[in-house]
Tab-separated table of N, CA and C in Angstrom:
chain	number	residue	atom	x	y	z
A	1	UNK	N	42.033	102.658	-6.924
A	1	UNK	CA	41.487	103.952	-7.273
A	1	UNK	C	42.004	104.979	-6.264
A	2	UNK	N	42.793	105.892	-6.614
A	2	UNK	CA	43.419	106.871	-5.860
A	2	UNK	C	42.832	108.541	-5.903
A	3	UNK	N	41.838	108.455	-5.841
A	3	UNK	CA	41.025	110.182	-5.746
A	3	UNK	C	41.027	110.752	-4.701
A	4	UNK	N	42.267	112.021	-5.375
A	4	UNK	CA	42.213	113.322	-3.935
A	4	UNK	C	41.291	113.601	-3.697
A	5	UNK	N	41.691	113.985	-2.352
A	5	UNK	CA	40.303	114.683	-1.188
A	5	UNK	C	39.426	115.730	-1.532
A	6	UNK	N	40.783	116.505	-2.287
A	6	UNK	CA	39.252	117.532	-3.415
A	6	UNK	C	38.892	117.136	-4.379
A	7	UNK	N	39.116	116.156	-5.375
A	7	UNK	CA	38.067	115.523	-6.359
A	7	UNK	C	36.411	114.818	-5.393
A	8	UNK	N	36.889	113.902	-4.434
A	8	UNK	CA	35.908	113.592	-3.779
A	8	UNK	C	35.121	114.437	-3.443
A	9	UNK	N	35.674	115.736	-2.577
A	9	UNK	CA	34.618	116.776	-2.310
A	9	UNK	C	33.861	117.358	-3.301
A	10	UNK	N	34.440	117.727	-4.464
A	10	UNK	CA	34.064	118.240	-5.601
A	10	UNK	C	32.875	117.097	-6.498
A	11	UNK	N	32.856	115.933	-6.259
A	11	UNK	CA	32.537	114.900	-6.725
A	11	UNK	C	30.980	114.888	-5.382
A	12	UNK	N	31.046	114.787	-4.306
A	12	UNK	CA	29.997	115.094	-3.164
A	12	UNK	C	28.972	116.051	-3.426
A	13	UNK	N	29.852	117.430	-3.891
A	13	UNK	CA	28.857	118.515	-3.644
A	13	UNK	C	28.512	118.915	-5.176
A	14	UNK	N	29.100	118.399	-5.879
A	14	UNK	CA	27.757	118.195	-7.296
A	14	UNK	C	26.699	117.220	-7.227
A	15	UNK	N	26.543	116.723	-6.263
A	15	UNK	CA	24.823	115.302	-5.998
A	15	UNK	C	24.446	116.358	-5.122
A	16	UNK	N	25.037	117.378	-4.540
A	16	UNK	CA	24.240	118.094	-3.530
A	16	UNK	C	23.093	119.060	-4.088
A	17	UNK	N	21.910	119.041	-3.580
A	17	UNK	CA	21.147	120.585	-3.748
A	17	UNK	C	21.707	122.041	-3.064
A	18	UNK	N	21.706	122.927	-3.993
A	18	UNK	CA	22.709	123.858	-3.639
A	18	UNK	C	22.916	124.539	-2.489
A	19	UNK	N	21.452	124.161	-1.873
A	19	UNK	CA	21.984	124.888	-0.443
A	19	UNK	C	22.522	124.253	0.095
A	20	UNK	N	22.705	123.238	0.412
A	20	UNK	CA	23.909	122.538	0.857
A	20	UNK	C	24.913	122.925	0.408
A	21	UNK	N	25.663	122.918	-0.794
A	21	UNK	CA	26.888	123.311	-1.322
A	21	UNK	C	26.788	124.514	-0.491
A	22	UNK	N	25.476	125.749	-0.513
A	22	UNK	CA	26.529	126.931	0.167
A	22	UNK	C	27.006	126.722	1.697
A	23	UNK	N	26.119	125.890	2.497
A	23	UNK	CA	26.763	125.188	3.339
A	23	UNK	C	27.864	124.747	3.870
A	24	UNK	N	28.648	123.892	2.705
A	24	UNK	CA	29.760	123.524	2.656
A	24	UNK	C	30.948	124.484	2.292
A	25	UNK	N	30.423	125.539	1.794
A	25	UNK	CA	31.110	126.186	1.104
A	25	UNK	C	31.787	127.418	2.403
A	26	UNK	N	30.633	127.763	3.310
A	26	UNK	CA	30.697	128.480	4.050
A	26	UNK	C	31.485	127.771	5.530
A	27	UNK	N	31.196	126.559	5.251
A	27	UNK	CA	32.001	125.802	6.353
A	27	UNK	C	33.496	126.061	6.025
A	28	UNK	N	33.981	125.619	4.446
A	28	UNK	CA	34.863	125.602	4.204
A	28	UNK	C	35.628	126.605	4.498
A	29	UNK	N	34.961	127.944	4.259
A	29	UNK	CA	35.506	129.324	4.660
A	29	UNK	C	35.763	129.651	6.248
A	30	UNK	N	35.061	128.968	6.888
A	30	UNK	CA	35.099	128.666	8.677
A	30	UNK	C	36.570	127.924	8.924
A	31	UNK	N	36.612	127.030	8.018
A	31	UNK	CA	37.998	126.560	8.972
A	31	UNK	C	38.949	126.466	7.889
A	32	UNK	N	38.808	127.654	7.066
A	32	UNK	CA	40.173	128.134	6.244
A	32	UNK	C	40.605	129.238	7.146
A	33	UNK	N	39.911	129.930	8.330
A	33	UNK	CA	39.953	130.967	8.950
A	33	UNK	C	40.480	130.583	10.192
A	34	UNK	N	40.553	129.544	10.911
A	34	UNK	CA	40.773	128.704	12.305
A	34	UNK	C	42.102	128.726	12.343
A	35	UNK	N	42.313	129.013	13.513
A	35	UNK	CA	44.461	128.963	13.696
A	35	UNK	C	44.003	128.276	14.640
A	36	UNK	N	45.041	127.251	14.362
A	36	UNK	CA	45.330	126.151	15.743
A	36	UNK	C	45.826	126.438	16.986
A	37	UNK	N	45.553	126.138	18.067
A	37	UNK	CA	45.191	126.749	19.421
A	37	UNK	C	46.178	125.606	20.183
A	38	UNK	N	46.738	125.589	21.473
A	38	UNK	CA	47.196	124.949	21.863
A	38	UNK	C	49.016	125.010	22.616
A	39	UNK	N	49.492	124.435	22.986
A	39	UNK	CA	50.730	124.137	22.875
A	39	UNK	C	51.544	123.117	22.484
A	40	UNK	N	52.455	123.494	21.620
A	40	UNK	CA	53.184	122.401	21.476
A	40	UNK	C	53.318	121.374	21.910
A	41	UNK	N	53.611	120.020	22.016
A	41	UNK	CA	53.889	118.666	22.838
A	41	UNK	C	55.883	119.554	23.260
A	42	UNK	N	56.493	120.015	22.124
A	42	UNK	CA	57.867	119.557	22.469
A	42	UNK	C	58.031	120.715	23.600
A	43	UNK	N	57.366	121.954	23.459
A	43	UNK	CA	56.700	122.918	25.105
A	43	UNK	C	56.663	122.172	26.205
A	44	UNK	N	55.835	121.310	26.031
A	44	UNK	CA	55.747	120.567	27.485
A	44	UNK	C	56.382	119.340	27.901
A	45	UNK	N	57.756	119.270	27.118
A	45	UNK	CA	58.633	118.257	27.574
A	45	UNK	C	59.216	118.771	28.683
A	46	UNK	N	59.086	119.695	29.705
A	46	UNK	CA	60.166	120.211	30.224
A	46	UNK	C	59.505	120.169	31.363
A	47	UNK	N	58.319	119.369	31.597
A	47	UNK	CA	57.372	119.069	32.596
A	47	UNK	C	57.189	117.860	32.985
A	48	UNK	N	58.063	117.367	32.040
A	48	UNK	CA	58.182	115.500	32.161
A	48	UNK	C	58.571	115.272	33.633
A	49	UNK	N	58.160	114.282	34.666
A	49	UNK	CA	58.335	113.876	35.505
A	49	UNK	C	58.468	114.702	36.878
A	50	UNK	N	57.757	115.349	36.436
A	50	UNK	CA	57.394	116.445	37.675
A	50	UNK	C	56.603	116.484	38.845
A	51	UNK	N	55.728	115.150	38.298
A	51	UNK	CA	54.607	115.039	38.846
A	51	UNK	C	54.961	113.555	40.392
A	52	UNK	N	54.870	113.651	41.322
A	52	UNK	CA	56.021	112.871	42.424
A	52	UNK	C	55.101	111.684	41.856
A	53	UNK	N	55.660	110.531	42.443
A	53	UNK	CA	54.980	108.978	41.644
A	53	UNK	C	54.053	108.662	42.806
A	54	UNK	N	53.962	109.272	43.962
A	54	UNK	CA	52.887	108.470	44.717
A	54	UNK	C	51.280	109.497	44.374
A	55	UNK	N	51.644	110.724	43.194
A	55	UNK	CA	50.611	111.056	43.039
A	55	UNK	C	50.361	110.641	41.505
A	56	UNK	N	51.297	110.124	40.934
A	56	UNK	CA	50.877	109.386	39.479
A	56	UNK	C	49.923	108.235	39.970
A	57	UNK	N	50.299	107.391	41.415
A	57	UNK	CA	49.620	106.315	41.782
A	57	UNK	C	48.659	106.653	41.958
A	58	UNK	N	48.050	107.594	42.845
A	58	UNK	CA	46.555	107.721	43.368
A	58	UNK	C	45.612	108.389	42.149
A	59	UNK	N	46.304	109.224	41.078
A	59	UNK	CA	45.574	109.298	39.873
A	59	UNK	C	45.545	108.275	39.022
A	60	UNK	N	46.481	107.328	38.614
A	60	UNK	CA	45.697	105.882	38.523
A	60	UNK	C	44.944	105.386	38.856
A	61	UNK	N	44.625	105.302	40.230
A	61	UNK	CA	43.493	104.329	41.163
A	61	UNK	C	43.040	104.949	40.824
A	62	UNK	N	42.088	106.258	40.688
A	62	UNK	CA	41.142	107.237	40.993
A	62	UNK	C	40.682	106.874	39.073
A	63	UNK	N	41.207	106.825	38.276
A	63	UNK	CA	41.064	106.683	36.695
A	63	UNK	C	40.774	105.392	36.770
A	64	UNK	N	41.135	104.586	37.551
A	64	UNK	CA	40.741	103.116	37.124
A	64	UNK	C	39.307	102.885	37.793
A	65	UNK	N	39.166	103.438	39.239
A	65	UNK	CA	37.446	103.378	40.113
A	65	UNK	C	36.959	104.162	38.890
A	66	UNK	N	36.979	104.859	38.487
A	66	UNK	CA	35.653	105.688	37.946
A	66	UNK	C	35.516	105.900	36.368
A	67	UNK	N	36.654	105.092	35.727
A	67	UNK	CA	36.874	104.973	34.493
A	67	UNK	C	36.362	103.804	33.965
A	68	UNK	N	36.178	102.651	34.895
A	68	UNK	CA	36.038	101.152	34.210
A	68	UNK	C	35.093	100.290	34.524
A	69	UNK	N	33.544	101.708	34.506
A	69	UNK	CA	32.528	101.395	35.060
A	69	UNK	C	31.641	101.742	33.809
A	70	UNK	N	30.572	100.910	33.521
A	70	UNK	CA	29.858	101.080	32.567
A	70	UNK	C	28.572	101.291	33.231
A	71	UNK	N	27.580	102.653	32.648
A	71	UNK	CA	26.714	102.947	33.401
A	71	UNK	C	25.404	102.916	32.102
A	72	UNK	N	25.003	101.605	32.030
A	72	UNK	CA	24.313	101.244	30.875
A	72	UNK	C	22.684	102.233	30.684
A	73	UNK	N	22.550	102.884	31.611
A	73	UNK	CA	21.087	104.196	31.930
A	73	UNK	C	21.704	105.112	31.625
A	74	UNK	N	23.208	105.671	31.044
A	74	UNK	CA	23.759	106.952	30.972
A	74	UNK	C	23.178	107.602	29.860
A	75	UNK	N	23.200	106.976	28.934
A	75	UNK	CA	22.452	107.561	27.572
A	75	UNK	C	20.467	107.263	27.431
C-alpha cells in the first residue's frame, strides 16, 4: 500500500474534530512560511582540519568523562 503523505494527512484530519483541523491547518501555514536557517555543510569544508589534534584529543576525553555517564535521578 503506497499512500502519499498528503492522502494520509488528508485521510488524519477528516477523523479530526475541526478544531483540530484548524490547528493543523494553521501549523501548516507556520512552516509553509519557515526558511531554513543555517549554513551549508559544503561552507564549512574549508574549516576541515583546523582544529590542531592535541585539541581534537582533549575534546574527546572531555566527551567521553561526561558523555558516558548515566544519571538515572536526571528525569
Amino acid at each position: 500500500m503506497n499512500i502519499s503523505i498528503i492522502d494520509e494527512v488528508i485521510e488524519q484530519l477528516r477523523t479530526m474534530p475541526q478544531h483540530l483541523q484548524w490547528q493543523v491547518l494553521e501549523f501548516a501555514r507556520i512552516l509553509a512560511k519557515t526558511q531554513v536557517q543555517g549554513t551549508p555543510g559544503q561552507e564549512l569544508l574549508r574549516f576541515a582540519g583546523s582544529i590542531p589534534s592535541d585539541d581534537l584529543q582533549l575534546m574527546r576525553e572531555a566527551i567521553e568523562q561526561g558523555c558516558e555517564q548515566v544519571d538515572t535521578n536526571e528525569w
